[in-house]
Tab-separated table of C-alpha atoms in Angstrom:
chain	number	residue	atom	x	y	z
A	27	UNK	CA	-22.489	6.330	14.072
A	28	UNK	CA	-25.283	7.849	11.862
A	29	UNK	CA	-27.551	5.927	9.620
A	30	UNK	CA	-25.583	7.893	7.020
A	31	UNK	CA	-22.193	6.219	7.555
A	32	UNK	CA	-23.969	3.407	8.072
A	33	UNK	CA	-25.357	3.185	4.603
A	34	UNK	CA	-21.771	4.106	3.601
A	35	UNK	CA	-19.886	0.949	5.334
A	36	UNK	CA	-22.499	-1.265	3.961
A	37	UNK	CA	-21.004	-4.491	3.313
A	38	UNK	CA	-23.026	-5.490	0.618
A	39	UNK	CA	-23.983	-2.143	-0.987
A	40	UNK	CA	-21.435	-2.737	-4.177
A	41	UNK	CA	-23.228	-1.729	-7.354
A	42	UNK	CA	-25.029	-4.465	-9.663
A	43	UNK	CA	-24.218	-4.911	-13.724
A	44	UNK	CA	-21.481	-5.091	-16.285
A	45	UNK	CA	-19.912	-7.743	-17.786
A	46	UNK	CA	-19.820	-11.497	-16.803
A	47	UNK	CA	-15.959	-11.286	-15.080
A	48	UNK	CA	-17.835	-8.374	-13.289
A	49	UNK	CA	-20.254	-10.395	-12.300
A	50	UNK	CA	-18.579	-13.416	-10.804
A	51	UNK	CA	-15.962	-10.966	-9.300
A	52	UNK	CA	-18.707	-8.982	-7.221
A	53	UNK	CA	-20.453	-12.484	-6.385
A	54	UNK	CA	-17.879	-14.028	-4.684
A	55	UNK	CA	-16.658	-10.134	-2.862
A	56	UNK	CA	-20.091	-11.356	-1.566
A	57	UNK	CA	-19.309	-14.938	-0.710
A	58	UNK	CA	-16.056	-13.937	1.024
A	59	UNK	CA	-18.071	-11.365	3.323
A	60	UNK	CA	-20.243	-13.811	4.311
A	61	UNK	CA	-17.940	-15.985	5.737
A	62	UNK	CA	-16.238	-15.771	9.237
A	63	UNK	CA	-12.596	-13.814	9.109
A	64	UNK	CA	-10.761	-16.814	10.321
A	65	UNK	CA	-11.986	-18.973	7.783
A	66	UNK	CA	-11.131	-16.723	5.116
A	67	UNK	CA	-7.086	-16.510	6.161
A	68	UNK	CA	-7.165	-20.047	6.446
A	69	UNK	CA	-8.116	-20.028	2.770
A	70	UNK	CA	-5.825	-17.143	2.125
A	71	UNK	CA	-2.815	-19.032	3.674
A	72	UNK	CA	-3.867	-22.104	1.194
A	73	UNK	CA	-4.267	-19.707	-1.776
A	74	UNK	CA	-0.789	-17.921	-1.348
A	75	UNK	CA	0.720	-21.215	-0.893
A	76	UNK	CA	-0.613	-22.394	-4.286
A	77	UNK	CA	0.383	-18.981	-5.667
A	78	UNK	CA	4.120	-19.798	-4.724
A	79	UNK	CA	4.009	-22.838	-6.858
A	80	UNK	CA	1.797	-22.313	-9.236
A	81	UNK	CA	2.672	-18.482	-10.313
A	82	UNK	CA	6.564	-18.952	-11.559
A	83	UNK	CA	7.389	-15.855	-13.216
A	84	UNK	CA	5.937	-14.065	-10.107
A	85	UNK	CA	8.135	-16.433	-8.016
A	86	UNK	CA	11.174	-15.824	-9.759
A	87	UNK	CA	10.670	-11.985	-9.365
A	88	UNK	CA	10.486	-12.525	-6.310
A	89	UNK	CA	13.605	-14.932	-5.209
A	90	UNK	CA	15.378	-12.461	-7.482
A	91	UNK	CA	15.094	-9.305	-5.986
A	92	UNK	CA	15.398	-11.297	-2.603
A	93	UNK	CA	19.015	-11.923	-3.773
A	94	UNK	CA	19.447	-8.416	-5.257
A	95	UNK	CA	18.457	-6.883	-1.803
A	96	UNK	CA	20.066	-9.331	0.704
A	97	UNK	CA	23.081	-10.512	-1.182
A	98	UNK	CA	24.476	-13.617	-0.063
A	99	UNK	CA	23.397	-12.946	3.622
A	100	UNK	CA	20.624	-15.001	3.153
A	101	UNK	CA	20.013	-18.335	2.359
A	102	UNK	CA	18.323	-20.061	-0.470
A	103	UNK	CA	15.799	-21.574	2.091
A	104	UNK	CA	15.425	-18.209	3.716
A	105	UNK	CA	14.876	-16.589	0.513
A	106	UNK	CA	12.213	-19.429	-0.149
A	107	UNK	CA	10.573	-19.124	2.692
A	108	UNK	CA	10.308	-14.852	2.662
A	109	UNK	CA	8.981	-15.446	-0.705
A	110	UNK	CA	6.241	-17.603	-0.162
A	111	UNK	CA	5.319	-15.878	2.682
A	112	UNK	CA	5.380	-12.634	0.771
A	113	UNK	CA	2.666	-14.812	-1.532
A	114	UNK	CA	0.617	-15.273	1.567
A	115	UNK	CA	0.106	-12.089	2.962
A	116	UNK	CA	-1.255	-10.666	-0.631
A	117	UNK	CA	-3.621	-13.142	-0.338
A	118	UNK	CA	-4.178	-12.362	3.248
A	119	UNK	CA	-4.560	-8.782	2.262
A	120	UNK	CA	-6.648	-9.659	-0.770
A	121	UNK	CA	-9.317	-11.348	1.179
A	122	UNK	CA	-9.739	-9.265	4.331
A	123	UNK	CA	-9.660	-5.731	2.270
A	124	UNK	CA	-13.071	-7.936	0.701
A	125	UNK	CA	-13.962	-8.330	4.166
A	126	UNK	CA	-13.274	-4.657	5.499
A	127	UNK	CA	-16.413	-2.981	5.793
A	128	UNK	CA	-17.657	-5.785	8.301
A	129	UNK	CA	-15.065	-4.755	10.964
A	130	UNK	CA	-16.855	-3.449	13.862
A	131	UNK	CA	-15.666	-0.272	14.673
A	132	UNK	CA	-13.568	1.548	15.981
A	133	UNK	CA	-10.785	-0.107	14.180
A	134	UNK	CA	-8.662	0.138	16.645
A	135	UNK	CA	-10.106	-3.034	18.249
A	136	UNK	CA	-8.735	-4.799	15.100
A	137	UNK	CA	-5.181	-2.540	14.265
A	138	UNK	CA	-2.700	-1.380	17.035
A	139	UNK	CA	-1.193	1.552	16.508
A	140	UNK	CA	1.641	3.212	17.530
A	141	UNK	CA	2.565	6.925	16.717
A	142	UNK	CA	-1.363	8.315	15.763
A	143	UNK	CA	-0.359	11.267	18.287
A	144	UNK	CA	1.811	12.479	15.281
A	145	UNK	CA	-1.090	11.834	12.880
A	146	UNK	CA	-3.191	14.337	14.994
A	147	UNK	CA	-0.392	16.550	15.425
A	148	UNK	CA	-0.203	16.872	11.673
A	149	UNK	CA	-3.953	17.417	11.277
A	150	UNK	CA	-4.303	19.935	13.637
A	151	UNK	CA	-1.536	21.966	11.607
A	152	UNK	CA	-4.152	22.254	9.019
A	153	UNK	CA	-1.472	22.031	5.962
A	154	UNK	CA	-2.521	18.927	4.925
A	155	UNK	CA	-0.403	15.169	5.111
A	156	UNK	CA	1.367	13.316	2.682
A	157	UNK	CA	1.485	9.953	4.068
A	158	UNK	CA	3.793	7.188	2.553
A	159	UNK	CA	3.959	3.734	3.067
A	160	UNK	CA	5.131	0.726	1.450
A	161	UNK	CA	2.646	-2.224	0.349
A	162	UNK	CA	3.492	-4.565	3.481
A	163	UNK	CA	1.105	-6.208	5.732
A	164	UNK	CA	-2.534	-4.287	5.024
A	165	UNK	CA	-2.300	-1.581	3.484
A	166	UNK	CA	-6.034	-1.601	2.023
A	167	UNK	CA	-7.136	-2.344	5.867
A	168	UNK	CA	-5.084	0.142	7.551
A	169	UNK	CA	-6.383	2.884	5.433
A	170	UNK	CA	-9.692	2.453	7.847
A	171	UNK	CA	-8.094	3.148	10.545
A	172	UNK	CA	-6.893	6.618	9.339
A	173	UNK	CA	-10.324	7.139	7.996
A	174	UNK	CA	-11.273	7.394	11.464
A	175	UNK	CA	-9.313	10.270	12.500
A	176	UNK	CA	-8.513	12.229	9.072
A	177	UNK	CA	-11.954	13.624	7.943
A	178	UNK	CA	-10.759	13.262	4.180
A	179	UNK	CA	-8.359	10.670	2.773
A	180	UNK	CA	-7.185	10.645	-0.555
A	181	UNK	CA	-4.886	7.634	-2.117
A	182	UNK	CA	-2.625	8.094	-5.011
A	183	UNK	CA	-3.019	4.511	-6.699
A	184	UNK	CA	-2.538	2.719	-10.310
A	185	UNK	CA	-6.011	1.888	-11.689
A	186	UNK	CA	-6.368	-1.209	-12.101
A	187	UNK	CA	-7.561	-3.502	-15.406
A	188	UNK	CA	-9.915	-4.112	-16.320
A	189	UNK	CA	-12.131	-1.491	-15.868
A	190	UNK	CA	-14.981	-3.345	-14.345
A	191	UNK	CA	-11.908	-4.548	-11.593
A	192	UNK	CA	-10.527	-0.832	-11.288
A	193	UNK	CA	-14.523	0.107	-10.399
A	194	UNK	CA	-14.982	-3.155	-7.729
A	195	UNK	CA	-11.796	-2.198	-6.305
A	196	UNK	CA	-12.678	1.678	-6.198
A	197	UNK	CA	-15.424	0.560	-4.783
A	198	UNK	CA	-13.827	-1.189	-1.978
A	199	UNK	CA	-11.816	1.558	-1.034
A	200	UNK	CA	-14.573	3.688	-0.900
A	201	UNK	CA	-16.226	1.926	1.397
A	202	UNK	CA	-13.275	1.809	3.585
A	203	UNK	CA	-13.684	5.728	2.811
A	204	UNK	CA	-11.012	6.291	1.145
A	205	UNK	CA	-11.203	8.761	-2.145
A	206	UNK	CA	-8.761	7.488	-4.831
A	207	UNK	CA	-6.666	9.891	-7.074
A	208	UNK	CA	-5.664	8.290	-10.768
A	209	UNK	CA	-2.008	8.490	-10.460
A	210	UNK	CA	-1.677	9.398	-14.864
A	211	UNK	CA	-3.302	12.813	-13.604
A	212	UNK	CA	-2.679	12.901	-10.222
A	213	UNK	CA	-0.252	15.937	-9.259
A	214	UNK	CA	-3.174	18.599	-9.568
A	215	UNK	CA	-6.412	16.880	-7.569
A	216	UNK	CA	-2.973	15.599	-4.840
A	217	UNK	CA	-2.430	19.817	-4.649
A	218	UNK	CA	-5.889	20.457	-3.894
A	219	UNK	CA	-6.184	17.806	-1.565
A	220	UNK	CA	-2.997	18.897	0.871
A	221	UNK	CA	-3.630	22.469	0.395
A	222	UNK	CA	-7.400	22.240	1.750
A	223	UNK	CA	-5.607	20.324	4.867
A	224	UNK	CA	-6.732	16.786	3.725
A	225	UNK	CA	-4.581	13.650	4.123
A	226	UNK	CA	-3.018	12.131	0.980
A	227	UNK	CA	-1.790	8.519	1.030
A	228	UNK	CA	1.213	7.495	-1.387
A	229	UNK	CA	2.836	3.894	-2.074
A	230	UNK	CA	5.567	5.281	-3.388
A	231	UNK	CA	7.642	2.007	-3.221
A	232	UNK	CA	8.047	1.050	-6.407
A	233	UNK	CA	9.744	1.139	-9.658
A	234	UNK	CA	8.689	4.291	-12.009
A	235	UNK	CA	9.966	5.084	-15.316
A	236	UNK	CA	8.634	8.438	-16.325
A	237	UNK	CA	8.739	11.609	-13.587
A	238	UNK	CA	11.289	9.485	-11.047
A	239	UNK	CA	14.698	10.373	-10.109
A	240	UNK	CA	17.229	7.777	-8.855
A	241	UNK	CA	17.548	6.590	-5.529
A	242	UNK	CA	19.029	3.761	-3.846
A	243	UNK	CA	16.933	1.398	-2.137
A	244	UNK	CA	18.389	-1.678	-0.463
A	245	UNK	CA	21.752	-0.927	-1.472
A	246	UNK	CA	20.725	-0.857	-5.375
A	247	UNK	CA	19.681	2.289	-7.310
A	248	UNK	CA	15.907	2.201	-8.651
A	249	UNK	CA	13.729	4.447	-10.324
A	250	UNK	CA	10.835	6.086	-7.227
A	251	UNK	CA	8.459	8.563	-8.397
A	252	UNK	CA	9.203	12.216	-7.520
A	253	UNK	CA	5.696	13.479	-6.706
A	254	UNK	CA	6.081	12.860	-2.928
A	255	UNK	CA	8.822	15.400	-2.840
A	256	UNK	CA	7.453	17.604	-5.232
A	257	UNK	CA	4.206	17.592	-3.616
A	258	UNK	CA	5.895	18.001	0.030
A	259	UNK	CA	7.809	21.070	-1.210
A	260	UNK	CA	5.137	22.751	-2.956
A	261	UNK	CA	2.301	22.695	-0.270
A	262	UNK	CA	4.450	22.643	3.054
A	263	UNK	CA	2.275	19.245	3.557
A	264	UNK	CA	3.453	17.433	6.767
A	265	UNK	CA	5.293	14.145	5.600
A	266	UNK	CA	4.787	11.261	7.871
A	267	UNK	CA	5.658	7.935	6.848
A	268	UNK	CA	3.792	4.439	8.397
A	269	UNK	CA	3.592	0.818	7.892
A	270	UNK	CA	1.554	-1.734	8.125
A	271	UNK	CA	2.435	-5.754	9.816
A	272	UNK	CA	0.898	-8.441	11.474
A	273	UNK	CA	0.973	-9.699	14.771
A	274	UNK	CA	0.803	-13.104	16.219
A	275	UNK	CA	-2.605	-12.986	17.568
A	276	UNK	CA	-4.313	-12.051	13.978
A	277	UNK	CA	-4.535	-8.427	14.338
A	278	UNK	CA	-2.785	-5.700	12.333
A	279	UNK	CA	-0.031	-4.093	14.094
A	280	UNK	CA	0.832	-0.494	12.856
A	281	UNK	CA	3.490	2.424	13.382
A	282	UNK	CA	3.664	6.089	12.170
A	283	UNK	CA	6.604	8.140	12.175
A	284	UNK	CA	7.419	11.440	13.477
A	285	UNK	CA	7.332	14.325	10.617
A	286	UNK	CA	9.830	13.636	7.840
A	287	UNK	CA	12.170	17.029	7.436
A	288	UNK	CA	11.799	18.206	3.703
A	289	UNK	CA	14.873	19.956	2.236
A	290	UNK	CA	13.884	22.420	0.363
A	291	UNK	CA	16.863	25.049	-1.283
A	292	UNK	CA	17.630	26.728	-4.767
A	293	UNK	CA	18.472	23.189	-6.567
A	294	UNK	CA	15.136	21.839	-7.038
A	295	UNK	CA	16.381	18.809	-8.836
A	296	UNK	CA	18.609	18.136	-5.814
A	297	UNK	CA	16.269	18.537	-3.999
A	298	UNK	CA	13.894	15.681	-4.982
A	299	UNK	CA	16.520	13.002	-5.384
A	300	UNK	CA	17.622	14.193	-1.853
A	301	UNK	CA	13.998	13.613	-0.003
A	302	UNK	CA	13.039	10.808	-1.859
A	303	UNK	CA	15.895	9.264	-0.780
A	304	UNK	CA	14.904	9.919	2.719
A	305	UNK	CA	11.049	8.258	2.368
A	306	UNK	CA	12.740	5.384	0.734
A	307	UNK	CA	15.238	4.641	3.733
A	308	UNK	CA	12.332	4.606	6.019
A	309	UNK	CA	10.505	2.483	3.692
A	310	UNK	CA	13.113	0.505	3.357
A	311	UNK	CA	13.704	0.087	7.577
A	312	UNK	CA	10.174	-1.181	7.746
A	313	UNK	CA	10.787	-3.795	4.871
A	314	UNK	CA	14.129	-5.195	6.793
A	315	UNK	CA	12.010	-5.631	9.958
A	316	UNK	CA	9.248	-7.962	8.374
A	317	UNK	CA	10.465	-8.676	5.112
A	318	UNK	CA	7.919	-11.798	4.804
A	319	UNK	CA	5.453	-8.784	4.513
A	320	UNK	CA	6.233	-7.128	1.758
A	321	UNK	CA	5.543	-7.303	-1.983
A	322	UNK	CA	8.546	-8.664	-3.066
A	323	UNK	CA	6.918	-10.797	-6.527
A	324	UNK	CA	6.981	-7.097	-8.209
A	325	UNK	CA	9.470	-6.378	-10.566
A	326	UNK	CA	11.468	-3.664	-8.779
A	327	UNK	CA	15.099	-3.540	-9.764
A	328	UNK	CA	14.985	-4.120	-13.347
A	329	UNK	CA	18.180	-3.431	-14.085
A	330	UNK	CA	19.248	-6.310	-12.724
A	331	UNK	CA	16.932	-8.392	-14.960
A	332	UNK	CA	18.106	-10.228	-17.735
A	333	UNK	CA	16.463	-9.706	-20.847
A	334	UNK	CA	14.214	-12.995	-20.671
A	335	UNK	CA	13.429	-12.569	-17.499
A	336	UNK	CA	11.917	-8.876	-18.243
A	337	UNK	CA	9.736	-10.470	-20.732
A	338	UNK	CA	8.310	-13.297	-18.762
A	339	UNK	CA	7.412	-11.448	-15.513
């Protein structure tokens, strides 16, 4: 590695300044990168724990779309438990993205991988990748692996508030080198990106009012945004899809897909509701398979809310 990318995966090179939240967020980024990995998921495991009981409206979101998306096929206790796991592994995920740029390389001595042939397939095509995935396990983590064998990677992601946390956490990411893409202006700077060959990465697994068509997704329809087919049938972008897990050792476990087929004919609108369906059954595969994993405290089907609980959560 050069002294170059060495400066780059500095684990302590985040800026200095701002505002006192900024301050004590960036301190203990610095704390938690001091400590040793296991001791941090042992906190982690604590933390989400806490979360479950402490963070109700979060829980409830959470139990609830466990019932909307598994009907009576699972338990209360079942529910319970997928829940508060699902509080875990944020935490999990929260900690070790903090921790990220002190993983030795190669990554792959920390993530195992199945399917990267069909990542290098794609880049050797030269038309770029749109990659989707769904926020389970690590996503912020697994991002380093791809960094590793895609020369550019872009992410499609919701800045977050406020602003001195949407910088720390830009910051994060870019140490893990990925390049993030506001997702209020992202369709343009997402063209560029795939038609220059460059990977894109999209979460596209949640709820979107505005530029979404309607899909079903465990059973129940939702509102996904469209981009990831519109960007797929503008470009000619090779559309893989991946997802993150853990495995019983500690590591990251990881899979990506062969190329997605996009449909592209004369009814565009068809079109769109057609391939986003697609991603979001193969999204939605992954999430059955390790459904402790995934993010289910997010407010997803909100048409099966009721009115009070829309305003809580």
């Amino acid at each position: 590695m050069s002294s170059q990318e060495e400066t780059r995966f500095d684990p302590f090179a985040l800026e200095q300044g701002g505002s006192f939240g900024q301050t004590v967020c960036r301190s203990l980024v610095r704390f938690l990168r001091e400590r040793r990995l296991e001791t941090l998921r042992r906190w982690a495991r604590l933390a989400g724990g806490i979360g479950y009981v402490v963070a109700r409206s979060p829980r409830r979101t959470a139990l609830r779309n466990l019932r909307v998306a598994f009907g009576d096929s699972l338990a209360r206790h079942e529910r319970s438990r997928i829940a508060k796991a699902s509080f875990v592994n944020l935490a999990l995920t929260a900690v070790e993205a903090c921790y990220a740029p002190r993983f030795e390389r190669p990554m792959s001595n920390h993530i195992e991988v199945s399917g990267t042939e069909h990542l290098l397939e794609a880049h050797r095509k030269g038309k770029g990748i749109l990659f989707l995935i769904p926020h389970m396990g690590n996503w912020e983590v697994s991002a380093r692996y791809l960094t590793e064998r895609i020369p550019v990677v872009h992410a499609i992601t919701r800045r977050q508030r406020p602003e001195w946390l949407g910088n720390l956490v830009q910051e994060i990411r870019a140490g893990n080198g990925v390049v993030e893409i506001d997702n209020r202006n992202a369709l343009r700077p997402a063209l560029s990106a795939l038609r220059r060959g460059e990977m894109v990465i999209m979460m596209i697994d949640q709820y979107m009012r505005n530029g979404s068509v309607d899909v079903h997704f465990f059973g129940h329809e939702v509102k996904i945004t469209a981009s990831a087919a519109l960007l797929a049938a503008r470009t000619g972008a090779t559309v893989l899809t991946g997802s993150c897990f853990r495995l019983a050792d500690g590591k990251l476990g990881g899979t990506i897909s062969p190329p997605i087929e996009t449909t592209v004919t004369d009814d565009r609108d068809r079109d769109l509701v057609v391939n986003t369906e697609r991603y979001m059954r193969i999204l939605e595969d992954f999430i059955r398979r390790r459904p402790e994993e995934w993010m289910w405290m997010y407010r997803m089907w909100r048409n099966h809310e009721k009115p009070s609980a829309a305003r809580v959560s």
